[in-house]
Amino acid sequence: MAAQHSSQWTALGSRIREARTQAGLTQKRLGALAGVSTHTVWCWEAGRAKPTHEHLVELAFHLETSVAELEGRDVVEAELLKETEVYFRDAVDGLPMEDVQSIQNYIRFVRAERRKRRRLET
């Protein structure tokens, strides 16, 4: 199981490195933009650690790509998710912070429920 995660993290790290290089950013600059250390960016790119979903969102934003593309999803799925991310950003723009926080809490709830269902299925 650990080897599978390591392999997935290495592939994710390679995609982060490629997107960073294409964006013309150093690890130091990307770290500063994402609010993490240069060492953390190095660990992600080396496949030694996996960024949280929140960090993936930050990375995708600063690298002008999508979380789906960084995760290596297929092209159709990646494009659909990229469009959804743009739509979502537009939809929450200008909402009061308490509404944005309510939306975040709902998303967390849905994800937790999905994890529970998966555990029950196994």
Coordinates of C-alpha atoms in Angstrom, one line a residue:
M1 CA 0.0 0.0 0.0
A2 CA 2.8 2.4 0.9
A3 CA 4.5 1.7 -2.4
Q4 CA 1.3 2.5 -4.3
H5 CA 1.0 5.8 -2.5
S6 CA 4.7 6.6 -3.1
S7 CA 4.3 5.9 -6.8
Q8 CA 1.1 8.1 -7.0
W9 CA 2.9 10.9 -5.1
T10 CA 5.9 10.7 -7.4
A11 CA 3.7 11.1 -10.5
L12 CA 1.8 14.0 -8.8
G13 CA 5.2 15.6 -7.9
S14 CA 6.4 15.3 -11.5
R15 CA 3.2 17.1 -12.7
I16 CA 3.7 19.8 -10.1
R17 CA 7.4 20.2 -11.1
E18 CA 6.4 20.4 -14.8
A19 CA 3.6 22.9 -14.2
R20 CA 6.0 25.0 -12.0
T21 CA 8.7 25.0 -14.7
Q22 CA 6.2 25.9 -17.4
A23 CA 5.0 28.8 -15.2
G24 CA 8.6 30.0 -14.9
L25 CA 8.5 29.7 -11.1
T26 CA 11.2 28.5 -8.7
Q27 CA 10.4 26.2 -5.8
K28 CA 11.0 29.1 -3.5
R29 CA 8.6 31.4 -5.3
L30 CA 5.9 28.8 -5.6
G31 CA 6.3 28.0 -1.9
A32 CA 5.9 31.7 -1.1
L33 CA 2.8 31.9 -3.2
A34 CA 1.3 28.8 -1.7
G35 CA 2.3 29.7 1.8
V36 CA 4.7 26.8 2.4
S37 CA 8.4 26.4 2.6
T38 CA 10.7 25.7 -0.3
H39 CA 11.5 22.3 1.4
T40 CA 7.8 21.5 1.3
V41 CA 7.6 22.2 -2.4
W42 CA 10.7 20.0 -2.9
C43 CA 9.1 17.2 -0.9
W44 CA 5.9 17.4 -3.0
E45 CA 7.9 17.3 -6.3
A46 CA 10.1 14.5 -5.0
G47 CA 7.1 12.4 -4.1
R48 CA 8.0 12.3 -0.5
A49 CA 4.8 14.1 0.7
K50 CA 1.4 14.7 -0.8
P51 CA -0.1 18.2 -0.7
T52 CA -3.4 18.6 1.0
H53 CA -6.4 19.3 -1.2
E54 CA -6.3 23.0 0.0
H55 CA -2.6 23.2 -1.1
L56 CA -3.5 21.5 -4.5
V57 CA -6.1 24.2 -5.0
E58 CA -3.5 26.9 -4.2
L59 CA -0.9 25.3 -6.5
A60 CA -3.4 24.9 -9.4
F61 CA -4.4 28.6 -9.0
H62 CA -0.8 29.9 -9.0
L63 CA 0.3 27.4 -11.8
E64 CA -2.7 28.3 -13.9
T65 CA -3.9 24.8 -14.2
S66 CA -6.5 22.7 -12.4
V67 CA -6.4 20.3 -9.5
A68 CA -7.6 17.5 -11.9
E69 CA -4.7 18.1 -14.2
L70 CA -2.2 18.1 -11.3
E71 CA -3.8 14.8 -10.1
G72 CA -3.4 13.3 -13.6
R73 CA -7.0 12.8 -14.4
D74 CA -8.1 12.1 -18.0
V75 CA -8.5 15.0 -20.3
V76 CA -12.3 15.1 -20.4
E77 CA -12.6 14.8 -16.6
A78 CA -9.8 17.4 -16.1
E79 CA -11.6 19.8 -18.5
L80 CA -14.9 19.3 -16.8
L81 CA -13.4 19.9 -13.4
K82 CA -11.5 22.9 -14.6
E83 CA -14.7 24.5 -15.9
T84 CA -16.4 23.6 -12.6
E85 CA -13.6 25.3 -10.6
V86 CA -14.0 28.5 -12.7
Y87 CA -17.8 28.4 -12.3
F88 CA -17.5 27.8 -8.6
R89 CA -15.0 30.7 -8.2
D90 CA -17.4 33.0 -10.1
A91 CA -20.4 31.8 -8.0
V92 CA -18.8 32.5 -4.7
D93 CA -17.2 35.8 -5.7
G94 CA -18.8 38.6 -3.7
L95 CA -20.6 36.3 -1.2
P96 CA -20.3 37.1 2.4
M97 CA -17.6 35.1 4.2
E98 CA -20.1 33.3 6.3
D99 CA -21.8 32.0 3.2
V100 CA -18.5 30.8 1.8
Q101 CA -17.7 29.1 5.0
S102 CA -21.1 27.4 4.9
I103 CA -20.4 26.1 1.4
Q104 CA -17.0 24.8 2.6
N105 CA -18.6 23.1 5.6
Y106 CA -21.2 21.5 3.2
I107 CA -18.4 20.2 1.0
R108 CA -16.5 18.8 4.0
F109 CA -19.8 17.1 5.1
V110 CA -20.3 15.5 1.7
R111 CA -16.8 14.2 1.5
A112 CA -17.0 12.8 5.0
E113 CA -20.2 11.0 4.1
R114 CA -18.6 9.6 1.0
R115 CA -15.7 8.3 3.1
K116 CA -18.1 6.7 5.5
R117 CA -20.0 4.9 2.6
R118 CA -16.7 3.7 1.2
R119 CA -15.7 2.2 4.6
L120 CA -19.0 0.5 4.9
E121 CA -18.7 -1.0 1.4
T122 CA -15.3 -2.6 2.2

